[in-house]
Short mmCIF file of C-alpha atoms and ligand atoms in Angstrom, two decimals:
data_model
loop_
_atom_site.label_atom_id
_atom_site.label_comp_id
_atom_site.label_asym_id
_atom_site.label_seq_id
_atom_site.Cartn_x
_atom_site.Cartn_y
_atom_site.Cartn_z
CA MET A 1042 -39.39 54.13 -26.83
CA VAL A 1043 -41.20 55.62 -29.64
CA GLU A 1044 -40.99 59.13 -30.69
CA PRO A 1045 -44.00 61.09 -31.36
CA THR A 1046 -44.79 60.44 -34.82
CA GLU A 1047 -47.26 63.56 -35.49
CA ASN A 1048 -47.18 65.70 -32.54
CA ALA A 1049 -49.14 68.81 -32.01
CA LEU A 1050 -46.65 70.87 -33.71
CA THR A 1051 -46.13 69.26 -36.73
CA LYS A 1052 -50.34 69.57 -37.03
CA ALA A 1053 -49.96 73.30 -36.24
CA GLY A 1054 -47.22 73.93 -38.29
CA ASN A 1055 -48.99 72.93 -41.57
CA VAL A 1056 -51.17 75.99 -41.07
CA PHE A 1057 -48.66 77.86 -43.46
CA MET A 1058 -48.35 75.06 -46.02
CA ASN A 1059 -51.99 75.19 -46.67
CA PRO A 1060 -53.27 78.54 -48.72
CA ALA A 1061 -56.73 77.18 -48.85
CA GLU A 1062 -57.50 76.59 -44.98
CA ALA A 1063 -55.10 79.64 -44.71
CA SER A 1064 -57.95 81.95 -46.08
CA SER A 1065 -60.18 81.15 -43.12
CA GLN A 1066 -59.22 83.93 -40.72
CA HIS A 1067 -60.75 82.02 -38.00
CA ILE A 1068 -58.78 78.92 -38.50
CA VAL A 1069 -55.26 80.72 -38.88
CA GLU A 1070 -56.03 82.40 -35.47
CA SER A 1071 -56.83 79.31 -33.91
CA ARG A 1072 -53.69 77.22 -35.48
CA LEU A 1073 -51.82 80.15 -34.40
CA HIS A 1074 -52.90 79.86 -30.90
CA GLY A 1075 -51.87 76.17 -31.34
CA ILE A 1076 -48.42 77.32 -32.14
CA ALA A 1077 -48.18 79.31 -29.22
CA ASN A 1078 -49.58 76.88 -26.79
CA VAL A 1079 -46.77 74.13 -27.92
CA ASP A 1080 -43.71 73.06 -26.65
CA PRO A 1081 -41.85 72.48 -29.74
CA LEU A 1082 -39.40 70.01 -28.22
CA THR A 1083 -41.73 67.34 -27.15
CA GLY A 1084 -44.99 68.65 -28.87
CA LEU A 1085 -46.83 68.67 -25.52
CA GLY A 1086 -48.70 71.62 -24.62
CA ASN A 1087 -46.71 74.32 -22.79
CA ALA A 1088 -47.45 76.62 -19.85
CA GLN A 1089 -49.86 78.69 -21.78
CA ASP A 1090 -51.66 75.32 -22.75
CA LEU A 1091 -51.57 74.43 -18.93
CA ARG A 1092 -53.22 77.91 -17.95
CA ASP A 1093 -56.02 77.75 -20.67
CA LYS A 1094 -57.07 74.04 -19.88
CA VAL A 1095 -57.32 74.58 -16.32
CA ARG A 1096 -59.05 77.50 -16.81
CA ALA A 1097 -61.63 76.06 -19.06
CA LEU A 1098 -61.80 73.13 -16.58
CA ALA A 1099 -62.50 75.20 -13.80
CA ALA A 1100 -65.03 77.11 -15.35
CA GLU A 1101 -67.03 74.01 -16.31
CA ARG A 1102 -66.36 72.78 -12.84
CA ALA A 1103 -67.72 75.68 -11.17
CA SER A 1104 -71.26 74.64 -12.25
CA ASP A 1105 -70.87 71.36 -11.59
CA PRO A 1106 -68.91 71.35 -8.25
CA ALA A 1107 -66.76 68.06 -9.03
CA PRO A 1108 -63.25 68.67 -7.96
CA PHE A 1109 -60.17 67.61 -10.22
CA THR A 1110 -56.46 67.66 -9.74
CA ILE A 1111 -53.42 69.32 -11.44
CA GLY A 1112 -49.87 67.68 -10.63
CA LEU A 1113 -46.19 68.68 -11.03
CA ALA A 1114 -43.28 66.57 -11.86
CA ASN A 1115 -39.84 67.94 -11.79
CA LEU A 1116 -36.83 65.70 -12.70
CA ASP A 1117 -34.34 65.12 -9.78
CA GLY A 1118 -30.92 65.82 -10.85
CA PHE A 1119 -31.76 66.73 -14.15
CA LYS A 1120 -29.20 69.41 -14.62
CA PRO A 1121 -25.76 67.48 -14.01
CA ILE A 1122 -27.06 64.94 -16.72
CA ASN A 1123 -27.43 67.70 -19.21
CA ASP A 1124 -24.04 68.98 -18.15
CA LEU A 1125 -22.43 65.73 -18.27
CA PHE A 1126 -23.94 64.25 -21.43
CA GLY A 1127 -24.60 67.47 -23.07
CA PRO A 1128 -27.97 69.05 -24.33
CA GLU A 1129 -28.73 66.90 -27.13
CA ALA A 1130 -29.18 63.94 -24.74
CA GLY A 1131 -30.79 66.27 -22.31
CA ASP A 1132 -33.42 66.85 -24.78
CA THR A 1133 -33.54 62.81 -26.04
CA ILE A 1134 -34.36 62.43 -22.03
CA LEU A 1135 -37.01 65.18 -22.08
CA ARG A 1136 -38.65 63.45 -25.18
CA GLN A 1137 -38.72 60.14 -23.74
CA VAL A 1138 -40.28 61.36 -20.49
CA ALA A 1139 -42.73 63.11 -22.53
CA ASN A 1140 -43.73 59.84 -24.11
CA ARG A 1141 -43.79 58.03 -21.19
CA LEU A 1142 -45.97 60.55 -19.51
CA VAL A 1143 -48.61 60.47 -22.19
CA ALA A 1144 -48.47 56.89 -22.53
CA CYS A 1145 -49.62 56.20 -18.81
CA VAL A 1146 -51.79 58.98 -17.85
CA PRO A 1147 -55.48 57.94 -17.83
CA ASP A 1148 -58.12 58.76 -20.82
CA GLY A 1149 -59.03 62.37 -20.69
CA ALA A 1150 -55.78 63.73 -18.76
CA SER A 1151 -53.28 65.97 -20.17
CA VAL A 1152 -49.83 66.27 -19.88
CA ILE A 1153 -47.91 69.40 -20.43
CA ARG A 1154 -44.36 70.45 -20.52
CA ALA A 1155 -44.47 73.52 -18.04
CA SER A 1156 -40.93 74.36 -18.37
CA GLY A 1157 -37.27 73.15 -18.40
CA ASP A 1158 -37.44 69.52 -16.65
CA GLU A 1159 -40.73 70.27 -15.19
CA PHE A 1160 -43.99 68.68 -16.55
CA ALA A 1161 -47.77 69.14 -15.55
CA PHE A 1162 -50.66 67.07 -15.56
CA ILE A 1163 -54.51 67.71 -15.37
CA LEU A 1164 -56.28 64.98 -14.15
CA PRO A 1165 -59.86 65.53 -14.62
CA LEU A 1166 -61.03 62.37 -12.74
CA VAL A 1167 -58.85 62.64 -9.74
CA PHE A 1168 -60.50 63.95 -6.80
CA GLU A 1169 -59.20 63.57 -3.67
CA ARG A 1170 -55.51 63.14 -1.79
CA LYS A 1171 -55.32 59.25 -2.12
CA THR A 1172 -55.82 58.92 -5.84
CA ALA A 1173 -53.48 61.93 -6.43
CA GLU A 1174 -50.79 60.05 -4.43
CA ARG A 1175 -51.59 56.65 -6.39
CA MET A 1176 -51.29 58.75 -9.46
CA GLY A 1177 -48.09 60.15 -8.28
CA MET A 1178 -46.67 56.58 -7.47
CA MET A 1179 -47.58 55.12 -10.92
CA LEU A 1180 -46.02 58.38 -12.67
CA LYS A 1181 -42.73 57.93 -10.39
CA GLU A 1182 -42.69 54.16 -11.35
CA VAL A 1183 -42.81 54.76 -15.16
CA LEU A 1184 -40.28 57.37 -14.84
CA SER A 1185 -37.71 54.94 -12.71
CA ALA A 1186 -36.97 53.08 -15.87
CA PRO A 1187 -33.48 53.53 -17.36
CA PHE A 1188 -33.57 56.19 -20.45
CA ASP A 1189 -32.08 55.09 -23.63
CA LEU A 1190 -29.43 57.43 -24.61
CA GLY A 1191 -27.83 55.06 -27.50
CA GLU A 1192 -24.58 54.08 -25.92
CA ARG A 1193 -25.62 54.24 -22.32
CA ASN A 1194 -28.74 54.41 -20.38
CA VAL A 1195 -29.25 56.88 -17.53
CA ARG A 1196 -31.76 56.93 -14.59
CA LEU A 1197 -33.56 59.31 -12.94
CA SER A 1198 -36.13 60.33 -10.48
CA ALA A 1199 -38.62 62.63 -10.39
CA SER A 1200 -40.31 64.75 -7.46
CA PHE A 1201 -43.98 65.48 -7.37
CA GLY A 1202 -46.76 68.21 -6.36
CA PHE A 1203 -50.68 67.95 -6.60
CA ALA A 1204 -53.10 70.15 -5.73
CA VAL A 1205 -56.96 69.27 -5.66
CA TYR A 1206 -59.32 72.00 -7.15
CA PRO A 1207 -61.16 73.88 -5.39
CA PHE A 1208 -59.53 72.97 -1.85
CA ALA A 1209 -56.12 74.06 -2.96
CA GLY A 1210 -57.49 76.88 -5.13
CA ASP A 1211 -60.48 77.89 -7.20
CA GLU A 1212 -58.49 79.77 -9.51
CA PHE A 1213 -55.82 78.91 -11.95
CA GLU A 1214 -53.18 80.89 -10.44
CA ASN A 1215 -54.10 79.75 -6.72
CA LEU A 1216 -54.00 76.17 -7.74
CA LEU A 1217 -50.82 76.18 -9.54
CA LYS A 1218 -49.17 78.07 -6.40
CA SER A 1219 -50.30 75.17 -4.25
CA ALA A 1220 -49.13 72.20 -6.66
CA ASP A 1221 -45.96 74.63 -6.73
CA THR A 1222 -45.76 74.43 -2.76
CA ALA A 1223 -46.29 70.71 -2.71
CA LEU A 1224 -43.47 70.18 -5.37
CA TYR A 1225 -41.40 72.35 -3.34
CA ARG A 1226 -41.88 70.20 -0.10
CA SER A 1227 -41.24 67.17 -2.23
CA LYS A 1228 -37.78 68.38 -3.29
CA ARG A 1229 -36.86 69.52 -0.02
CA ARG A 1230 -37.53 66.15 1.21
CA GLY A 1231 -34.82 64.27 -0.97
CA ARG A 1232 -35.48 62.60 -4.30
CA GLY A 1233 -38.88 60.79 -5.81
CA GLN A 1234 -41.17 62.22 -3.01
CA ILE A 1235 -44.97 62.92 -3.74
CA THR A 1236 -46.98 65.66 -1.95
CA VAL A 1237 -50.45 66.68 -2.45
CA TYR A 1238 -51.13 70.08 -0.96
CA SER A 1239 -53.20 70.47 2.04
CA GLN A 1240 -53.81 73.19 4.69
CA GLU A 1241 -51.20 71.65 7.13
CA ILE A 1242 -48.84 71.26 4.65
CA ALA A 1243 -48.86 75.12 3.93
CA GLN A 1244 -48.79 75.52 7.52
CA GLU A 1245 -45.70 73.60 8.04
CA MET A 1246 -44.00 75.24 5.14
CA LYS A 1247 -45.01 78.28 6.66
CA ARG A 1248 -43.61 77.53 9.95
CA SER A 1249 -40.32 76.06 8.44
CA THR A 1250 -39.68 79.22 6.29
CA GLN A 1251 -40.16 81.56 9.76
CA LEU A 1252 -37.87 79.44 11.43
CA GLU A 1253 -35.35 79.51 8.58
CA GLN A 1254 -35.43 83.20 8.50
CA ALA A 1255 -34.96 83.62 11.99
CA LEU A 1256 -32.26 80.97 12.38
CA ARG A 1257 -30.42 82.79 9.33
CA ASN A 1258 -30.48 86.01 11.14
CA ALA A 1259 -29.60 84.40 14.40
CA VAL A 1260 -26.42 82.86 12.67
CA ILE A 1261 -25.64 86.36 11.21
CA ALA A 1262 -25.93 87.97 14.61
CA ASP A 1263 -24.04 85.47 16.30
CA GLU A 1264 -27.02 84.20 18.55
CA VAL A 1265 -26.62 80.76 18.25
CA ASP A 1266 -25.13 79.53 21.45
CA VAL A 1267 -22.90 76.50 22.32
CA HIS A 1268 -23.13 74.41 25.43
CA PHE A 1269 -20.86 71.85 26.96
CA GLN A 1270 -21.63 68.39 28.39
CA PRO A 1271 -19.03 66.62 30.42
CA ILE A 1272 -17.72 63.39 29.29
CA VAL A 1273 -16.28 61.36 32.17
CA ASN A 1274 -13.65 58.39 32.80
CA LEU A 1275 -15.81 55.68 34.15
CA LYS A 1276 -13.04 54.28 36.16
CA ASN A 1277 -12.60 57.30 38.43
CA ASP A 1278 -15.54 59.73 37.29
CA MET A 1279 -12.66 62.25 36.20
CA VAL A 1280 -14.26 64.61 33.21
CA VAL A 1281 -11.73 63.90 30.23
CA GLY A 1282 -13.22 66.12 27.74
CA PHE A 1283 -16.97 68.08 26.72
CA GLU A 1284 -19.30 67.80 23.93
CA ALA A 1285 -20.45 71.07 22.28
CA LEU A 1286 -24.11 71.16 21.51
CA ALA A 1287 -25.84 74.11 19.70
CA ARG A 1288 -28.42 76.01 21.87
CA TRP A 1289 -30.83 78.62 20.16
CA CYS A 1290 -33.33 80.73 21.83
CA ASP A 1291 -35.44 82.83 19.71
CA PRO A 1292 -37.13 85.74 21.31
CA ASP A 1293 -40.46 85.03 19.10
CA LEU A 1294 -40.24 81.32 18.56
CA GLY A 1295 -38.71 80.39 22.03
CA TYR A 1296 -36.20 77.74 22.88
CA VAL A 1297 -35.87 75.33 19.46
CA SER A 1298 -33.99 71.99 19.75
CA PRO A 1299 -30.83 71.38 17.79
CA ALA A 1300 -32.63 68.34 16.52
CA VAL A 1301 -35.00 70.75 14.48
CA PHE A 1302 -32.74 73.53 13.39
CA VAL A 1303 -29.63 71.40 12.54
CA PRO A 1304 -31.38 69.46 9.85
CA LEU A 1305 -33.23 72.86 8.71
CA ALA A 1306 -30.04 74.49 8.11
CA GLU A 1307 -28.65 71.44 6.07
CA GLU A 1308 -31.77 71.25 4.17
CA ARG A 1309 -31.86 75.33 3.38
CA GLY A 1310 -28.10 75.32 2.56
CA PHE A 1311 -26.59 77.28 5.13
CA ILE A 1312 -25.13 74.54 7.83
CA ASP A 1313 -21.79 75.40 6.67
CA SER A 1314 -21.90 78.87 8.18
CA LEU A 1315 -24.24 77.71 10.98
CA SER A 1316 -21.41 75.17 11.97
CA GLU A 1317 -18.58 77.35 11.41
CA ALA A 1318 -19.74 79.77 14.12
CA LEU A 1319 -20.37 77.06 16.53
CA LEU A 1320 -16.74 75.36 16.32
CA ARG A 1321 -15.10 78.69 16.46
CA LYS A 1322 -17.02 79.36 19.85
CA ALA A 1323 -16.40 75.80 20.91
CA ALA A 1324 -12.46 75.88 20.08
CA GLN A 1325 -12.20 79.26 21.67
CA THR A 1326 -13.96 78.15 25.08
CA ALA A 1327 -12.04 74.92 25.00
CA LEU A 1328 -8.72 77.09 24.85
CA SER A 1329 -9.43 78.01 28.43
CA TRP A 1330 -9.92 74.42 29.64
CA PRO A 1331 -6.94 72.29 31.01
CA LYS A 1332 -5.36 71.15 27.94
CA GLU A 1333 -5.64 67.41 28.48
CA LEU A 1334 -9.54 67.93 28.06
CA PHE A 1335 -10.69 67.35 24.51
CA LEU A 1336 -13.61 69.15 22.74
CA SER A 1337 -16.19 66.83 21.14
CA PHE A 1338 -17.88 68.58 17.99
CA ASN A 1339 -20.77 67.04 15.94
CA LEU A 1340 -20.56 67.07 12.30
CA SER A 1341 -23.73 67.22 10.41
CA SER A 1342 -24.67 64.85 7.62
CA ALA A 1343 -24.39 67.20 4.83
CA GLN A 1344 -20.78 68.00 5.95
CA LEU A 1345 -19.74 64.52 5.11
CA THR A 1346 -20.89 64.76 1.71
CA ASP A 1347 -18.77 67.98 1.19
CA PRO A 1348 -15.06 67.59 0.04
CA ASN A 1349 -13.84 70.77 1.55
CA THR A 1350 -15.00 69.97 5.10
CA ALA A 1351 -11.71 68.60 6.69
CA ALA A 1352 -9.74 71.80 5.25
CA ASN A 1353 -12.67 74.09 6.71
CA VAL A 1354 -12.76 72.31 10.04
CA LEU A 1355 -8.93 72.38 10.43
CA GLY A 1356 -8.95 76.27 9.19
CA ILE A 1357 -11.46 77.13 11.84
CA ILE A 1358 -9.54 75.27 14.69
CA HIS A 1359 -6.14 76.59 13.39
CA ARG A 1360 -7.63 80.32 13.58
CA ALA A 1361 -8.93 79.82 16.99
CA GLY A 1362 -5.55 78.31 18.01
CA LEU A 1363 -6.85 75.15 19.24
CA ASP A 1364 -4.57 72.05 18.66
CA PRO A 1365 -5.97 69.32 16.37
CA ARG A 1366 -5.30 66.70 18.75
CA ARG A 1367 -7.79 67.88 21.31
CA LEU A 1368 -10.77 67.94 18.96
CA GLU A 1369 -12.90 65.08 18.43
CA LEU A 1370 -15.99 64.99 15.70
CA GLU A 1371 -19.00 63.03 16.08
CA ILE A 1372 -20.61 61.50 13.10
CA THR A 1373 -23.45 59.15 12.63
CA GLU A 1374 -23.61 55.89 10.57
CA THR A 1375 -26.34 57.17 8.33
CA ALA A 1376 -24.28 60.20 7.44
CA VAL A 1377 -21.23 58.43 6.70
CA MET A 1378 -23.22 56.08 4.21
CA MET A 1379 -24.85 58.92 2.47
CA ASP A 1380 -21.70 59.21 0.24
CA ALA A 1381 -18.90 56.74 1.42
CA ASP A 1382 -16.37 57.86 -0.48
CA THR A 1383 -16.32 61.45 0.23
CA ALA A 1384 -16.88 60.54 3.89
CA LYS A 1385 -13.69 58.28 3.74
CA LYS A 1386 -11.42 60.82 2.19
CA ILE A 1387 -12.67 63.59 5.15
CA ILE A 1388 -12.26 60.85 7.93
CA ALA A 1389 -8.65 60.25 6.49
CA GLU A 1390 -7.75 63.90 6.22
CA LEU A 1391 -8.71 65.03 9.31
CA ARG A 1392 -7.24 61.90 11.18
CA GLU A 1393 -3.82 62.71 9.48
CA ALA A 1394 -4.15 66.25 11.14
CA GLY A 1395 -4.58 64.50 14.26
CA VAL A 1396 -8.24 65.02 15.00
CA ARG A 1397 -10.10 61.82 16.24
CA ILE A 1398 -13.51 60.88 14.87
CA ALA A 1399 -16.04 59.06 16.94
CA LEU A 1400 -19.44 57.14 15.81
CA ASP A 1401 -22.10 58.80 17.19
CA ASP A 1402 -25.45 57.21 18.29
CA PHE A 1403 -23.97 53.60 17.52
CA GLY A 1404 -26.79 50.86 17.17
CA THR A 1405 -29.62 52.87 15.84
CA GLY A 1406 -28.59 53.53 12.55
CA GLN A 1407 -28.69 50.70 9.74
CA SER A 1408 -25.76 49.59 11.79
CA SER A 1409 -23.52 47.56 9.75
CA LEU A 1410 -20.30 46.18 11.97
CA GLY A 1411 -18.34 46.11 8.63
CA ARG A 1412 -18.39 49.55 8.67
CA LEU A 1413 -16.20 49.72 11.97
CA ARG A 1414 -13.68 47.96 10.09
CA GLU A 1415 -14.20 49.68 6.64
CA PHE A 1416 -14.14 53.05 8.14
CA ALA A 1417 -11.05 54.41 10.29
CA PHE A 1418 -12.77 55.63 13.56
CA ASP A 1419 -11.07 56.09 17.29
CA LYS A 1420 -14.23 55.73 19.34
CA VAL A 1421 -18.01 54.47 19.27
CA LYS A 1422 -20.72 56.06 21.23
CA VAL A 1423 -23.33 53.93 22.32
CA ASP A 1424 -26.79 55.40 21.84
CA ARG A 1425 -28.92 56.45 24.74
CA ALA A 1426 -31.73 53.98 23.96
CA PHE A 1427 -29.59 51.16 25.04
CA VAL A 1428 -28.14 52.54 27.99
CA SER A 1429 -31.71 53.92 29.55
CA GLN A 1430 -32.80 50.43 29.43
CA ILE A 1431 -29.53 48.86 30.85
CA SER A 1432 -30.69 48.10 34.28
CA THR A 1433 -34.13 46.92 33.35
CA ASP A 1434 -33.87 44.90 30.14
CA ARG A 1435 -31.23 42.12 29.94
CA ALA A 1436 -31.01 42.26 25.97
CA CYS A 1437 -29.46 45.90 26.55
CA GLU A 1438 -27.27 44.72 28.95
CA HIS A 1439 -26.06 41.94 26.53
CA ILE A 1440 -25.80 44.15 23.51
CA VAL A 1441 -23.66 46.61 25.33
CA LYS A 1442 -21.43 44.19 26.81
CA ALA A 1443 -20.94 42.74 23.34
CA ILE A 1444 -20.21 46.36 22.10
CA VAL A 1445 -17.84 46.89 24.79
CA ALA A 1446 -15.81 43.85 23.93
CA MET A 1447 -16.10 44.51 20.17
CA CYS A 1448 -14.40 47.42 20.40
CA ASP A 1449 -11.87 46.15 22.84
CA GLY A 1450 -10.64 44.02 20.14
CA LEU A 1451 -10.97 46.53 17.53
CA ASN A 1452 -8.90 49.23 19.66
CA LEU A 1453 -11.84 51.55 19.76
CA GLN A 1454 -12.98 53.66 22.66
CA VAL A 1455 -16.22 53.13 23.84
CA VAL A 1456 -18.77 55.81 25.42
CA ALA A 1457 -21.72 55.41 26.94
CA GLU A 1458 -24.49 58.19 26.15
CA GLY A 1459 -27.42 59.28 28.21
CA ILE A 1460 -26.42 58.20 31.79
CA GLU A 1461 -29.21 59.37 34.24
CA ASN A 1462 -28.60 57.44 37.31
CA PHE A 1463 -26.43 55.87 39.71
CA SER A 1464 -27.47 52.20 38.72
CA GLU A 1465 -26.78 52.97 35.27
CA ALA A 1466 -23.29 54.30 35.88
CA LEU A 1467 -22.66 51.28 38.31
CA LYS A 1468 -23.69 48.62 35.23
CA LEU A 1469 -21.79 50.43 32.92
CA LYS A 1470 -18.66 50.16 34.94
CA ALA A 1471 -19.30 46.50 35.90
CA LEU A 1472 -19.31 45.99 31.79
CA GLY A 1473 -15.95 47.55 31.66
CA CYS A 1474 -17.06 50.70 29.72
CA GLY A 1475 -14.45 53.25 29.65
CA MET A 1476 -16.02 56.51 29.13
CA GLY A 1477 -19.63 58.05 29.84
CA GLN A 1478 -21.82 61.12 29.47
CA GLY A 1479 -25.22 62.04 30.59
CA TYR A 1480 -27.28 64.14 33.09
CA PHE A 1481 -26.08 61.97 36.03
CA TYR A 1482 -22.67 63.59 35.32
CA GLY A 1483 -23.77 66.77 34.23
CA LYS A 1484 -26.03 68.40 31.80
CA PRO A 1485 -25.27 70.60 29.06
CA ALA A 1486 -24.33 73.99 30.53
CA ASP A 1487 -23.12 77.40 28.96
CA ALA A 1488 -19.36 78.23 28.52
CA THR A 1489 -19.29 80.17 31.54
CA THR A 1490 -20.83 77.76 33.55
CA THR A 1491 -18.66 74.89 32.32
CA ARG A 1492 -15.36 77.25 33.41
CA ARG A 1493 -16.61 77.76 36.77
CA TYR A 1494 -17.28 73.87 36.99
CA LEU A 1495 -13.82 73.29 35.73
CA ALA A 1496 -12.10 75.87 37.99
CA GLY A 1497 -13.86 74.10 41.24
CA LYS A 1498 -12.92 70.75 40.04
CA TYR A 1499 -9.26 71.18 39.15
CA GLY A 1500 -9.05 73.37 42.22
CA GLU A 1501 -7.50 76.66 40.08
CA ALA A 1502 -8.63 80.04 39.88
CA GLU A 1503 -11.26 80.71 37.45
CA PRO A 1504 -9.59 81.10 34.32
CA ALA A 1505 -9.84 84.53 32.72
CA ALA A 1506 -12.72 85.08 30.65
CA ILE A 1507 -12.41 84.58 27.05
CA ALA A 1508 -14.12 86.48 24.58
CA VAL A 1509 -16.26 84.04 22.62
P1 C2E B 3097 -26.25 63.88 19.90
O1 C2E B 3097 -24.89 64.32 19.62
O2 C2E B 3097 -26.60 62.59 20.14
O3 C2E B 3097 -26.02 64.67 21.38
C1 C2E B 3097 -26.49 63.81 22.66
C2 C2E B 3097 -28.02 64.63 23.04
O4 C2E B 3097 -28.43 63.95 24.14
C3 C2E B 3097 -28.06 66.00 23.27
O5 C2E B 3097 -29.26 66.58 22.89
C4 C2E B 3097 -27.78 66.14 24.51
O6 C2E B 3097 -28.10 67.13 25.77
C5 C2E B 3097 -28.68 64.91 25.39
N1 C2E B 3097 -28.44 64.14 26.12
C6 C2E B 3097 -27.12 63.90 27.10
N2 C2E B 3097 -27.28 63.30 28.17
C7 C2E B 3097 -28.44 63.07 28.32
C8 C2E B 3097 -29.44 62.27 29.23
O7 C2E B 3097 -28.92 61.98 30.22
N3 C2E B 3097 -30.65 61.97 29.20
C9 C2E B 3097 -31.21 62.78 27.84
N4 C2E B 3097 -32.64 62.38 27.90
N5 C2E B 3097 -30.70 63.23 27.21
C10 C2E B 3097 -29.49 63.56 27.35
P2 C2E B 3097 -29.67 68.00 22.30
O8 C2E B 3097 -28.30 69.12 22.60
O9 C2E B 3097 -30.84 68.30 22.22
O10 C2E B 3097 -28.92 67.71 20.73
C11 C2E B 3097 -29.61 66.63 19.79
C12 C2E B 3097 -28.83 66.37 18.71
O11 C2E B 3097 -28.66 67.59 17.84
C13 C2E B 3097 -27.33 65.86 18.89
O12 C2E B 3097 -27.56 64.57 19.37
C14 C2E B 3097 -26.63 66.21 17.77
O13 C2E B 3097 -27.15 64.91 16.61
C15 C2E B 3097 -27.59 67.26 17.36
N6 C2E B 3097 -26.53 68.65 17.48
C16 C2E B 3097 -26.38 69.40 18.58
N7 C2E B 3097 -25.84 70.26 18.53
C17 C2E B 3097 -24.96 70.08 17.08
C18 C2E B 3097 -24.27 70.50 16.31
O14 C2E B 3097 -23.35 71.87 17.03
N8 C2E B 3097 -23.78 70.53 15.15
C19 C2E B 3097 -24.63 69.45 14.74
N9 C2E B 3097 -24.11 69.04 13.46
N10 C2E B 3097 -25.66 68.56 15.42
C20 C2E B 3097 -25.62 69.06 16.65
MG1 MG B 3098 -22.91 63.88 19.55
MG1 MG B 3099 -25.33 61.09 20.59
#
């Protein structure tokens, strides 16, 4: 990669070397302005330059009402690379990024180093979303090639946010804020994402921020509840355990599905406190059940990438007084594959302590049968998608039959999820499926209802209420 030979700084820096020119007050001022507008590391314009250029372009376009676009690119995972290889390597990468961007933007466009690992673009000839997205894809591609650090190469991705003038803002501050909102959304969605600001995106961001605030408060106030759904032995329809399912009803937002708020808590970084509150409540409730019943608890994907998860889980159930052998943890294939090595360690530590591991929603992820051998699971939960069509679709029936046979051979237990009627239950029994769960056997119910149900079923007096 070619380093900048004569960048804006070297040009501007010469001002002090040339007394003839320096005699002109005007030139000195404009060159000083030049220095103030230049990023010394890359020679690109800086945040000040971005503001000046965008303001000038907006003033021009105010009379000639043609749109233009600004964009922001933030490098993904730059800090760990800087920490690992040192700041000089970091600087080299930033210079190479600058060169690549300058080389590939269209004529008339500007590239600016807005701050740290964030670059900005002014694209006078990009008028609408589709073109901005295409530009984002091209820039992303250009940055995906390895960066040369002499002895080694490193790879990075970048996230992008674009805002089109004047729809996303008719003044510099608003336009930049919109580009920043778009970038923030891209960052939240994972690496290498591209977002162009729109009203819908702004609404979506506002809603999820409201939801986040409400959920954070609910976690602190201990208002997120746990319900329990029975899991039965299909040979005799006896309850063998319960799956804990999170439930949250906000006074303003109403009922929010765990399929919405669990991923939100993961994304916003407080899944640990949410999960801890839920597991604590679930474990305390399970203490009031007959001892042979297990508690099945869902672990989220983010928890499977955190090396502290096993210790945290064991600590919570230890404090609650629940025997680890009564706990099962449900994990999904997608979660396992995010960081397979860490997931393997977590699974091993938990199983060592007596906790069983179930592979949830089996058949819906990027299922690889090899994974059943590679990872040590105890149980497989066949996804509702197969069960709900088992009576009408021959292919589903064959798939479930094959899963049951395979699990038999691998010494894994099988649970069919989402059994809604008698004929589905009958079919699964005929196929030799060991366990089942679904509305037909019981909907998720709160702790008190569950205890009453058990008291009725087991013919015992209702166990003393346990504070949860
Ligand atoms: P999942 O673990 O696959 O849970 C099963 C989902 O199927 C639950 O939805 C349950 O209410 C629903 N279900 C059970 N039987 C039937 C049936 O017969 N018919 C139909 N149509 N649905 C049935 P829910 O409670 O909305 O939970 C959705 C997902 O959210 C769960 O899927 C799980 O992945 C996640 N989740 C729920 N609670 C927690 C939690 O405490 N922690 C974590 N990490 N994830 C949770
Ligand atoms: Mg589950
Ligand atoms: Mg499931």
